[in-house]
């Protein structure tokens, strides 16, 4: 056995000899090593070696030799430089989430500097040069390369990056960092050589309702609940890498991850019922003909309405915004600024929701009302087969699905012929969304129903008693 570079005469633990038939060569002593690199020929029962610096816990050598496992661990102090690498997430779940990459050098001498290189995915907005770090960086082909030059006078160095949350999706965003040192450096041990760390993700479904409640879920079955204000919320959408929620008193909130919410100025005190996104523009509608728009969801502008009817629903599709509301009111616009009232609707029912998909606009309302249109101008009645108010409608998974205020569900392949589906639920339903093969409907008393096909529905355990008035999904 040859021991080299791991132990010196000052080591606080010496080797322990064990096993039958052990003999030492005359003139040598295994218990007190004379000099590093001394060679021994001996039949020893070897313990498992853990190469760890005695002064800096957790700093280990790059390679652990393949040896027989014994019953002892031996710690050897190194007089050669060791390097510890770490990554820490700061303010997780907020818009200020950052990542700090740190290096700690031990046992450095004056002989050579140590150049530490970190390569990782560039998921960042602000790089070290903007964050007052001594490390340098460059970014190419989606890879951030950070370089820190360390030495006896620079034993600790770090750099902090602001996470670009536009990279967040339904799947976990994982950062992989690989560490290396230059060939000329004095480093003989470095730990770890690589780090994987989760930066975050966004929930697939977000539901909103009374009491400022916000529910979030990845699968529609398991939910987390929070309340962000005393406002009650009516509408929610996800677009442009953010959630936007609207509600009473002109309330507008935005979030990039459904955990940290920011209250925005909406320029109105009217109650807002719904919000949609299309053609790079958020559009929200509400009481007394209120229409507000925003390219970002943050800064909003009021648009001049064409009457004072309450507007309950709004959608965008095929180059056209369509809004529906009180007394069978339908209006449309190509830019959400100049609106035209459509006369060929022929109903006085309240039109509570509208959607676009499959080449048709579909609006639904009181007394089982359903109308469809291919252009947003001429509308035709469809027979829903129900008398209850229809609260919401979507087009997803190649079909139209609507939910009713008596707790039921309706499906249609074309928006013209509709079938009722049993839900075994009596609580009024107000919202529906679809993602990842799952329909999710929400309603009063925290009601949540799920279905893979909109035909067979399952009631999920309620985690709130608040009424849920809207839901959106990330597709």
CSV table of C-alpha atoms in Angstrom, one decimal:
chain,number,residue,atom,x,y,z
A,1,UNK,CA,0.0,0.0,0.0
A,2,UNK,CA,1.2,3.5,-0.9
A,3,UNK,CA,-0.1,6.6,0.9
A,4,UNK,CA,0.6,9.8,-0.8
A,5,UNK,CA,-0.7,13.4,-0.5
A,6,UNK,CA,-3.5,12.7,2.0
A,7,UNK,CA,-1.8,12.6,5.4
A,8,UNK,CA,1.2,14.1,7.2
A,9,UNK,CA,2.9,13.8,10.6
A,10,UNK,CA,0.4,16.2,12.1
A,11,UNK,CA,-2.6,14.1,11.3
A,12,UNK,CA,-4.8,13.7,14.4
A,13,UNK,CA,-5.8,10.1,13.6
A,14,UNK,CA,-3.3,7.4,12.6
A,15,UNK,CA,-3.9,4.2,10.8
A,16,UNK,CA,-5.2,1.3,12.9
A,17,UNK,CA,-3.8,-2.2,12.1
A,18,UNK,CA,-6.2,-5.2,12.3
A,19,UNK,CA,-6.6,-8.7,11.1
A,20,UNK,CA,-4.8,-12.0,11.5
A,21,UNK,CA,-1.3,-12.5,10.1
A,22,UNK,CA,-0.4,-8.8,10.1
A,23,UNK,CA,3.3,-8.1,10.2
A,24,UNK,CA,5.3,-4.9,9.8
A,25,UNK,CA,8.6,-4.7,7.9
A,26,UNK,CA,11.5,-4.1,10.3
A,27,UNK,CA,12.3,-0.5,10.8
A,28,UNK,CA,9.0,0.9,9.9
A,29,UNK,CA,6.0,1.9,11.9
A,30,UNK,CA,2.5,2.1,10.4
A,31,UNK,CA,1.1,4.0,13.4
A,32,UNK,CA,3.3,7.0,13.0
A,33,UNK,CA,3.9,7.8,9.3
A,34,UNK,CA,7.3,9.4,8.9
A,35,UNK,CA,6.9,11.3,5.6
A,36,UNK,CA,4.3,11.7,3.0
A,37,UNK,CA,4.8,9.2,0.2
A,38,UNK,CA,6.5,6.5,2.2
A,39,UNK,CA,5.8,3.1,0.7
A,40,UNK,CA,4.8,0.1,2.8
A,41,UNK,CA,4.3,-3.5,2.0
A,42,UNK,CA,1.8,-4.9,4.4
A,43,UNK,CA,-1.3,-7.2,4.5
A,44,UNK,CA,-3.7,-4.7,6.1
A,45,UNK,CA,-7.4,-4.7,6.7
A,46,UNK,CA,-8.2,-1.4,5.1
A,47,UNK,CA,-10.9,0.9,6.5
A,48,UNK,CA,-13.1,2.9,4.2
A,49,UNK,CA,-11.5,6.2,3.5
A,50,UNK,CA,-13.3,9.5,3.6
A,51,UNK,CA,-11.1,12.2,2.2
A,52,UNK,CA,-12.3,15.3,4.1
A,53,UNK,CA,-10.5,18.4,5.2
A,54,UNK,CA,-10.4,18.4,9.0
A,55,UNK,CA,-10.7,22.2,9.2
A,56,UNK,CA,-13.4,22.8,6.6
A,57,UNK,CA,-16.3,20.3,7.0
A,58,UNK,CA,-17.7,19.0,3.7
A,59,UNK,CA,-14.6,19.7,1.5
A,60,UNK,CA,-13.7,16.4,0.0
A,61,UNK,CA,-11.3,15.1,-2.6
A,62,UNK,CA,-12.3,14.6,-6.2
A,63,UNK,CA,-11.7,10.9,-6.2
A,64,UNK,CA,-12.2,8.3,-3.5
A,65,UNK,CA,-10.2,5.1,-4.2
A,66,UNK,CA,-11.9,1.8,-4.6
A,67,UNK,CA,-11.0,0.0,-1.3
A,68,UNK,CA,-12.4,-2.7,0.8
A,69,UNK,CA,-14.9,-1.5,3.3
A,70,UNK,CA,-13.8,-1.7,6.9
A,71,UNK,CA,-15.4,-0.7,10.1
A,72,UNK,CA,-13.6,2.7,10.5
A,73,UNK,CA,-13.6,6.1,8.8
A,74,UNK,CA,-10.4,7.9,8.6
A,75,UNK,CA,-10.2,11.7,8.1
A,76,UNK,CA,-7.0,13.1,6.7
A,77,UNK,CA,-6.0,16.7,6.8
A,78,UNK,CA,-4.7,18.1,3.5
A,79,UNK,CA,-2.0,20.7,3.3
A,80,UNK,CA,-3.0,21.3,-0.3
A,81,UNK,CA,-5.8,23.6,-1.4
A,82,UNK,CA,-9.4,22.5,-1.2
A,83,UNK,CA,-12.5,24.1,-2.8
A,84,UNK,CA,-16.1,24.0,-1.7
A,85,UNK,CA,-18.9,25.0,-4.1
A,86,UNK,CA,-22.5,25.9,-3.3
A,87,UNK,CA,-25.6,27.3,-4.8
A,88,UNK,CA,-28.4,29.1,-2.7
A,89,UNK,CA,-31.8,30.3,-3.8
A,90,UNK,CA,-32.8,33.6,-2.3
A,91,UNK,CA,-36.4,34.9,-2.0
A,92,UNK,CA,-37.9,31.9,-3.6
A,93,UNK,CA,-41.3,32.3,-5.0
A,94,UNK,CA,-41.1,36.1,-5.4
A,95,UNK,CA,-40.3,38.3,-8.4
A,96,UNK,CA,-37.0,39.0,-6.7
A,97,UNK,CA,-35.9,35.3,-6.7
A,98,UNK,CA,-32.1,35.1,-7.2
A,99,UNK,CA,-29.4,32.4,-7.3
A,100,UNK,CA,-26.1,32.9,-5.5
A,101,UNK,CA,-23.1,30.8,-6.7
A,102,UNK,CA,-20.3,30.6,-4.1
A,103,UNK,CA,-16.8,29.2,-3.8
A,104,UNK,CA,-14.8,28.7,-0.6
A,105,UNK,CA,-11.1,28.1,-0.8
A,106,UNK,CA,-9.1,26.5,2.0
A,107,UNK,CA,-5.3,25.9,2.5
A,108,UNK,CA,-4.4,28.2,-0.2
A,109,UNK,CA,-0.7,29.3,-0.5
A,110,UNK,CA,1.1,32.0,-2.5
A,111,UNK,CA,2.2,29.7,-5.3
A,112,UNK,CA,-0.7,29.9,-7.8
A,113,UNK,CA,-4.1,31.5,-8.1
A,114,UNK,CA,-7.1,29.2,-8.6
A,115,UNK,CA,-9.4,29.9,-11.6
A,116,UNK,CA,-12.8,28.4,-10.9
A,117,UNK,CA,-15.2,28.0,-13.8
A,118,UNK,CA,-18.9,27.4,-13.5
A,119,UNK,CA,-21.1,26.5,-16.5
A,120,UNK,CA,-24.9,26.5,-16.1
A,121,UNK,CA,-28.0,27.2,-18.1
A,122,UNK,CA,-28.6,30.9,-18.6
A,123,UNK,CA,-32.0,31.3,-16.8
A,124,UNK,CA,-31.2,34.8,-15.6
A,125,UNK,CA,-31.9,38.5,-16.2
A,126,UNK,CA,-29.1,40.2,-14.3
A,127,UNK,CA,-25.6,38.7,-14.4
A,128,UNK,CA,-22.7,39.2,-11.9
A,129,UNK,CA,-21.3,42.3,-13.7
A,130,UNK,CA,-24.5,44.0,-12.7
A,131,UNK,CA,-24.6,42.6,-9.1
A,132,UNK,CA,-21.2,44.0,-7.9
A,133,UNK,CA,-19.3,40.7,-8.1
A,134,UNK,CA,-15.6,40.2,-8.6
A,135,UNK,CA,-16.4,37.2,-10.9
A,136,UNK,CA,-16.8,37.7,-14.6
A,137,UNK,CA,-19.2,36.0,-16.9
A,138,UNK,CA,-20.3,35.5,-20.5
A,139,UNK,CA,-23.3,33.9,-22.1
A,140,UNK,CA,-23.5,32.0,-25.4
A,141,UNK,CA,-26.0,29.5,-26.8
A,142,UNK,CA,-28.0,29.5,-23.6
A,143,UNK,CA,-25.1,28.7,-21.3
A,144,UNK,CA,-23.8,31.1,-18.7
A,145,UNK,CA,-20.0,30.7,-18.0
A,146,UNK,CA,-18.8,32.3,-14.7
A,147,UNK,CA,-15.1,32.7,-13.9
A,148,UNK,CA,-13.7,33.5,-10.5
A,149,UNK,CA,-10.0,33.9,-9.8
A,150,UNK,CA,-9.2,33.0,-6.2
A,151,UNK,CA,-6.1,32.9,-4.1
A,152,UNK,CA,-4.8,33.4,-0.6
A,153,UNK,CA,-6.2,36.9,-0.4
A,154,UNK,CA,-9.5,35.9,-2.0
A,155,UNK,CA,-10.7,32.8,-0.2
A,156,UNK,CA,-14.4,33.4,-0.7
A,157,UNK,CA,-16.1,34.6,-3.9
A,158,UNK,CA,-19.7,34.6,-5.1
A,159,UNK,CA,-22.0,36.0,-7.7
A,160,UNK,CA,-25.8,36.5,-7.7
A,161,UNK,CA,-28.2,36.3,-10.6
A,162,UNK,CA,-31.8,37.4,-10.9
A,163,UNK,CA,-34.0,34.5,-12.1
A,164,UNK,CA,-35.9,35.1,-15.3
A,165,UNK,CA,-39.3,33.7,-14.4
A,166,UNK,CA,-40.4,33.7,-18.0
A,167,UNK,CA,-38.7,30.3,-18.1
A,168,UNK,CA,-41.1,28.9,-15.5
A,169,UNK,CA,-43.6,26.3,-16.8
A,170,UNK,CA,-45.8,23.5,-15.5
A,171,UNK,CA,-42.6,21.4,-15.2
A,172,UNK,CA,-39.9,22.1,-12.6
A,173,UNK,CA,-37.2,24.4,-13.9
A,174,UNK,CA,-33.9,22.8,-12.8
A,175,UNK,CA,-30.6,24.6,-12.9
A,176,UNK,CA,-27.5,22.4,-13.5
A,177,UNK,CA,-24.1,23.9,-12.6
A,178,UNK,CA,-20.8,22.2,-13.5
A,179,UNK,CA,-17.6,23.3,-11.7
A,180,UNK,CA,-14.0,23.0,-12.8
A,181,UNK,CA,-10.6,24.5,-12.1
A,182,UNK,CA,-7.7,25.3,-14.4
A,183,UNK,CA,-4.9,22.7,-14.9
A,184,UNK,CA,-2.3,25.0,-13.3
A,185,UNK,CA,-4.1,25.5,-10.1
A,186,UNK,CA,-3.1,24.2,-6.7
A,187,UNK,CA,-6.4,22.4,-6.1
A,188,UNK,CA,-6.3,18.8,-5.3
A,189,UNK,CA,-9.9,18.5,-3.9
A,190,UNK,CA,-13.2,20.0,-4.9
A,191,UNK,CA,-16.7,19.3,-3.7
A,192,UNK,CA,-19.1,19.1,-5.2
A,193,UNK,CA,-18.2,18.8,-8.9
A,194,UNK,CA,-21.8,19.6,-10.0
A,195,UNK,CA,-25.1,20.8,-8.4
A,196,UNK,CA,-28.7,20.4,-9.6
A,197,UNK,CA,-31.2,22.8,-7.9
A,198,UNK,CA,-34.9,23.4,-8.6
A,199,UNK,CA,-35.7,27.1,-9.3
A,200,UNK,CA,-39.5,26.8,-9.4
A,201,UNK,CA,-42.5,26.1,-11.5
A,202,UNK,CA,-46.0,27.4,-12.1
A,203,UNK,CA,-49.2,25.5,-11.3
A,204,UNK,CA,-51.3,24.1,-14.1
A,205,UNK,CA,-54.6,25.3,-12.6
A,206,UNK,CA,-55.5,28.4,-10.7
A,207,UNK,CA,-59.0,29.0,-9.3
A,208,UNK,CA,-60.2,32.3,-7.7
A,209,UNK,CA,-63.3,33.4,-5.7
A,210,UNK,CA,-64.7,35.1,-2.7
A,211,UNK,CA,-62.6,36.3,0.2
A,212,UNK,CA,-59.7,36.9,-2.1
A,213,UNK,CA,-59.1,33.1,-2.2
A,214,UNK,CA,-56.6,31.7,-4.7
A,215,UNK,CA,-56.3,28.0,-5.2
A,216,UNK,CA,-53.5,26.4,-7.2
A,217,UNK,CA,-52.9,22.8,-8.4
A,218,UNK,CA,-50.7,20.8,-10.8
A,219,UNK,CA,-53.2,18.1,-11.5
A,220,UNK,CA,-56.7,19.5,-10.5
A,221,UNK,CA,-56.9,17.0,-7.6
A,222,UNK,CA,-54.4,18.2,-5.0
A,223,UNK,CA,-54.7,21.9,-4.2
A,224,UNK,CA,-53.0,24.6,-2.2
A,225,UNK,CA,-55.0,27.6,-0.9
A,226,UNK,CA,-54.1,31.2,-0.1
A,227,UNK,CA,-56.0,34.5,0.3
A,228,UNK,CA,-54.4,37.7,-0.9
A,229,UNK,CA,-57.0,40.3,-0.1
A,230,UNK,CA,-60.5,41.0,1.2
A,231,UNK,CA,-61.6,41.5,-2.4
A,232,UNK,CA,-63.6,38.8,-4.2
A,233,UNK,CA,-62.4,37.7,-7.6
A,234,UNK,CA,-64.5,36.9,-10.7
A,235,UNK,CA,-62.1,36.2,-13.5
A,236,UNK,CA,-58.6,34.9,-14.1
A,237,UNK,CA,-56.5,34.1,-17.1
A,238,UNK,CA,-52.9,33.0,-17.8
A,239,UNK,CA,-51.0,34.6,-20.7
A,240,UNK,CA,-47.7,36.4,-21.5
A,241,UNK,CA,-46.1,34.3,-18.7
A,242,UNK,CA,-48.3,35.7,-15.9
A,243,UNK,CA,-51.6,35.2,-14.2
A,244,UNK,CA,-54.1,38.1,-14.2
A,245,UNK,CA,-57.0,38.2,-11.7
A,246,UNK,CA,-59.9,40.7,-11.7
A,247,UNK,CA,-62.7,41.4,-9.3
A,248,UNK,CA,-64.8,43.8,-7.3
A,249,UNK,CA,-63.9,47.5,-7.0
A,250,UNK,CA,-61.8,47.3,-10.1
A,251,UNK,CA,-59.3,44.9,-8.4
A,252,UNK,CA,-56.5,43.6,-10.7
A,253,UNK,CA,-53.7,41.4,-9.4
A,254,UNK,CA,-50.8,39.8,-11.4
A,255,UNK,CA,-48.4,37.0,-10.6
A,256,UNK,CA,-45.7,35.1,-12.4
A,257,UNK,CA,-46.1,32.0,-10.3
A,258,UNK,CA,-49.4,32.1,-8.4
A,259,UNK,CA,-47.6,32.5,-5.1
A,260,UNK,CA,-46.6,36.1,-5.0
A,261,UNK,CA,-49.2,38.6,-6.2
A,262,UNK,CA,-49.0,42.3,-7.0
A,263,UNK,CA,-52.0,44.7,-6.9
A,264,UNK,CA,-52.2,46.8,-10.1
A,265,UNK,CA,-53.9,50.0,-10.8
A,266,UNK,CA,-56.9,49.3,-13.1
A,267,UNK,CA,-58.1,52.9,-13.7
A,268,UNK,CA,-61.6,51.9,-12.6
A,269,UNK,CA,-63.6,51.2,-9.4
A,270,UNK,CA,-66.3,49.2,-11.3
A,271,UNK,CA,-66.6,45.5,-10.6
A,272,UNK,CA,-64.7,43.5,-13.2
A,273,UNK,CA,-66.2,40.1,-14.3
A,274,UNK,CA,-63.8,38.6,-16.8
A,275,UNK,CA,-60.4,39.0,-18.3
A,276,UNK,CA,-58.9,37.5,-21.5
A,277,UNK,CA,-55.8,37.9,-23.7
A,278,UNK,CA,-55.4,38.1,-27.4
A,279,UNK,CA,-53.4,39.9,-30.0
A,280,UNK,CA,-50.8,40.9,-27.4
A,281,UNK,CA,-53.4,42.6,-25.2
A,282,UNK,CA,-55.2,41.9,-21.9
A,283,UNK,CA,-58.9,42.9,-22.0
A,284,UNK,CA,-61.2,43.0,-18.9
A,285,UNK,CA,-64.9,43.8,-18.8
A,286,UNK,CA,-67.3,44.7,-16.0
A,287,UNK,CA,-70.2,46.7,-14.7
A,288,UNK,CA,-71.8,49.6,-16.6
A,289,UNK,CA,-70.1,48.8,-19.8
A,290,UNK,CA,-66.6,49.0,-18.4
A,291,UNK,CA,-63.8,47.9,-20.7
A,292,UNK,CA,-60.1,48.2,-19.7
A,293,UNK,CA,-57.0,47.1,-21.7
A,294,UNK,CA,-53.4,46.5,-21.0
A,295,UNK,CA,-50.5,45.1,-23.1
A,296,UNK,CA,-48.7,43.8,-19.9
A,297,UNK,CA,-51.4,43.3,-17.3
A,298,UNK,CA,-49.7,46.0,-15.2
A,299,UNK,CA,-50.6,49.4,-16.8
A,300,UNK,CA,-54.3,49.6,-17.8
A,301,UNK,CA,-56.3,52.1,-19.9
A,302,UNK,CA,-60.0,52.6,-19.9
A,303,UNK,CA,-61.8,52.3,-23.2
A,304,UNK,CA,-65.0,54.2,-24.1
A,305,UNK,CA,-67.9,51.8,-24.0
A,306,UNK,CA,-70.9,52.1,-26.3
A,307,UNK,CA,-73.6,51.6,-23.6
A,308,UNK,CA,-73.9,51.1,-19.9
A,309,UNK,CA,-74.9,47.5,-19.9
A,310,UNK,CA,-73.0,45.2,-17.6
A,311,UNK,CA,-70.5,43.1,-19.6
A,312,UNK,CA,-70.0,39.6,-18.1
A,313,UNK,CA,-67.9,37.7,-20.7
A,314,UNK,CA,-65.1,38.5,-23.2
A,315,UNK,CA,-63.0,36.4,-25.5
A,316,UNK,CA,-60.6,36.7,-28.5
A,317,UNK,CA,-60.4,34.5,-31.6
A,318,UNK,CA,-60.0,34.7,-35.3
A,319,UNK,CA,-58.8,38.4,-35.1
A,320,UNK,CA,-61.8,39.6,-33.1
A,321,UNK,CA,-62.7,40.5,-29.5
A,322,UNK,CA,-66.2,39.6,-28.6
A,323,UNK,CA,-67.9,40.7,-25.3
A,324,UNK,CA,-71.3,39.6,-24.0
A,325,UNK,CA,-73.5,40.7,-21.2
A,326,UNK,CA,-76.8,42.1,-19.9
A,327,UNK,CA,-80.0,41.8,-21.9
A,328,UNK,CA,-78.5,39.7,-24.7
A,329,UNK,CA,-75.9,42.3,-25.4
A,330,UNK,CA,-73.1,41.4,-27.8
A,331,UNK,CA,-70.3,43.7,-29.1
A,332,UNK,CA,-67.2,43.1,-31.0
A,333,UNK,CA,-63.9,44.8,-31.9
A,334,UNK,CA,-60.7,44.2,-33.8
A,335,UNK,CA,-58.5,46.3,-31.4
A,336,UNK,CA,-60.5,46.3,-28.1
A,337,UNK,CA,-60.7,50.1,-28.4
A,338,UNK,CA,-63.4,50.8,-31.0
A,339,UNK,CA,-66.5,48.5,-30.4
A,340,UNK,CA,-69.6,47.7,-32.5
A,341,UNK,CA,-72.8,46.5,-31.0
A,342,UNK,CA,-74.2,43.4,-32.9
A,343,UNK,CA,-77.9,43.6,-33.6
A,344,UNK,CA,-78.5,40.1,-35.0
A,345,UNK,CA,-78.6,38.3,-31.6
A,346,UNK,CA,-82.3,38.1,-31.0
A,347,UNK,CA,-82.3,37.3,-27.3
A,348,UNK,CA,-82.8,39.4,-24.1
A,349,UNK,CA,-81.3,36.7,-21.8
A,350,UNK,CA,-78.2,37.5,-19.7
A,351,UNK,CA,-75.2,36.3,-21.6
A,352,UNK,CA,-72.8,35.3,-18.8
A,353,UNK,CA,-69.8,33.9,-20.7
A,354,UNK,CA,-68.3,33.6,-24.2
A,355,UNK,CA,-65.5,31.6,-25.8
A,356,UNK,CA,-63.9,30.9,-29.2
A,357,UNK,CA,-62.7,27.6,-30.6
A,358,UNK,CA,-63.3,25.1,-33.3
A,359,UNK,CA,-64.1,27.9,-35.7
A,360,UNK,CA,-67.0,29.2,-33.7
A,361,UNK,CA,-67.8,31.8,-31.0
A,362,UNK,CA,-70.1,30.3,-28.3
A,363,UNK,CA,-72.0,32.4,-25.8
A,364,UNK,CA,-74.1,31.1,-22.9
A,365,UNK,CA,-76.5,32.5,-20.4
A,366,UNK,CA,-79.7,32.4,-18.4
A,367,UNK,CA,-82.5,29.9,-19.0
A,368,UNK,CA,-80.1,27.5,-20.8
A,369,UNK,CA,-79.3,30.0,-23.5
A,370,UNK,CA,-76.6,29.0,-26.0
A,371,UNK,CA,-75.9,30.9,-29.2
A,372,UNK,CA,-73.1,30.3,-31.8
A,373,UNK,CA,-71.5,32.4,-34.5
A,374,UNK,CA,-68.8,31.8,-37.1
A,375,UNK,CA,-68.0,35.6,-37.5
A,376,UNK,CA,-69.1,37.2,-34.2
A,377,UNK,CA,-71.8,39.1,-36.0
A,378,UNK,CA,-74.6,36.8,-36.9
A,379,UNK,CA,-75.7,34.5,-34.1
A,380,UNK,CA,-77.9,31.4,-34.1
A,381,UNK,CA,-79.7,29.6,-31.2
A,382,UNK,CA,-78.6,26.1,-30.1
A,383,UNK,CA,-80.8,23.9,-28.0
A,384,UNK,CA,-79.0,23.2,-24.7
A,385,UNK,CA,-81.8,20.9,-23.4
A,386,UNK,CA,-81.6,22.6,-19.9
A,387,UNK,CA,-83.4,25.4,-18.2
A,388,UNK,CA,-80.7,26.4,-15.8
A,389,UNK,CA,-78.3,29.3,-16.2
A,390,UNK,CA,-75.1,28.3,-17.9
A,391,UNK,CA,-72.2,29.8,-16.1
A,392,UNK,CA,-69.1,29.1,-18.3
A,393,UNK,CA,-68.1,27.5,-21.6
A,394,UNK,CA,-64.7,26.5,-23.2
A,395,UNK,CA,-63.5,24.7,-26.3
A,396,UNK,CA,-60.9,22.0,-25.4
A,397,UNK,CA,-59.9,18.5,-26.4
A,398,UNK,CA,-61.9,18.9,-29.7
A,399,UNK,CA,-65.2,19.6,-28.0
A,400,UNK,CA,-67.2,22.4,-26.3
A,401,UNK,CA,-67.9,22.0,-22.6
A,402,UNK,CA,-70.2,24.1,-20.5
A,403,UNK,CA,-71.2,24.1,-16.8
A,404,UNK,CA,-74.4,25.2,-15.2
A,405,UNK,CA,-75.6,26.9,-12.1
A,406,UNK,CA,-77.5,23.8,-11.0
A,407,UNK,CA,-74.3,21.9,-10.9
A,408,UNK,CA,-74.5,20.1,-14.3
A,409,UNK,CA,-72.3,19.9,-17.4
A,410,UNK,CA,-73.0,20.0,-21.1
A,411,UNK,CA,-70.9,18.8,-24.0
A,412,UNK,CA,-71.0,19.3,-27.8
A,413,UNK,CA,-68.8,18.2,-30.7
A,414,UNK,CA,-69.9,21.2,-32.8
A,415,UNK,CA,-71.5,23.9,-30.6
A,416,UNK,CA,-74.9,23.1,-32.2
A,417,UNK,CA,-76.0,19.8,-30.7
A,418,UNK,CA,-75.6,19.5,-26.9
A,419,UNK,CA,-75.8,16.7,-24.4
A,420,UNK,CA,-76.2,16.8,-20.6
A,421,UNK,CA,-73.7,15.0,-18.5
A,422,UNK,CA,-74.3,13.7,-14.9
A,423,UNK,CA,-71.9,15.2,-12.3
A,424,UNK,CA,-73.6,14.1,-9.1
A,425,UNK,CA,-73.2,17.7,-7.9
A,426,UNK,CA,-75.9,20.2,-7.0
A,427,UNK,CA,-73.7,23.2,-6.2
A,428,UNK,CA,-73.7,26.0,-8.8
A,429,UNK,CA,-70.7,25.9,-11.2
A,430,UNK,CA,-69.1,29.1,-12.4
A,431,UNK,CA,-65.9,28.1,-14.2
A,432,UNK,CA,-64.2,25.5,-16.2
A,433,UNK,CA,-60.7,24.9,-17.6
A,434,UNK,CA,-58.7,22.1,-19.3
A,435,UNK,CA,-55.1,21.0,-19.4
A,436,UNK,CA,-53.0,17.8,-19.6
A,437,UNK,CA,-56.0,15.6,-20.3
A,438,UNK,CA,-58.0,17.0,-17.3
A,439,UNK,CA,-61.2,19.1,-17.2
A,440,UNK,CA,-61.6,21.0,-13.9
A,441,UNK,CA,-64.9,22.8,-13.0
A,442,UNK,CA,-65.3,25.0,-9.9
A,443,UNK,CA,-68.3,26.5,-8.1
A,444,UNK,CA,-69.8,27.5,-4.8
A,445,UNK,CA,-68.7,26.2,-1.3
A,446,UNK,CA,-65.2,25.4,-2.8
A,447,UNK,CA,-66.7,22.8,-5.2
A,448,UNK,CA,-64.1,21.2,-7.5
A,449,UNK,CA,-65.0,18.6,-10.1
A,450,UNK,CA,-62.6,16.8,-12.5
A,451,UNK,CA,-63.0,14.7,-15.6
A,452,UNK,CA,-60.7,13.2,-18.2
A,453,UNK,CA,-63.4,13.5,-20.9
A,454,UNK,CA,-66.2,15.8,-19.6
A,455,UNK,CA,-68.5,12.8,-19.5
A,456,UNK,CA,-67.5,11.2,-16.2
A,457,UNK,CA,-67.0,13.6,-13.3
A,458,UNK,CA,-65.4,13.2,-9.9
A,459,UNK,CA,-65.9,15.5,-6.9
A,460,UNK,CA,-62.6,16.4,-5.3
A,461,UNK,CA,-62.2,17.3,-1.6
A,462,UNK,CA,-62.9,20.9,-0.9
A,463,UNK,CA,-60.1,22.8,0.8
A,464,UNK,CA,-62.1,26.1,1.2
A,465,UNK,CA,-65.7,27.1,1.9
A,466,UNK,CA,-65.4,30.1,-0.4
A,467,UNK,CA,-67.2,30.2,-3.7
A,468,UNK,CA,-65.0,29.8,-6.7
A,469,UNK,CA,-66.0,32.0,-9.6
A,470,UNK,CA,-63.3,31.4,-12.1
A,471,UNK,CA,-60.5,29.1,-13.1
A,472,UNK,CA,-57.7,29.1,-15.7
A,473,UNK,CA,-55.1,26.7,-16.9
A,474,UNK,CA,-51.6,26.6,-18.4
A,475,UNK,CA,-51.5,24.6,-21.6
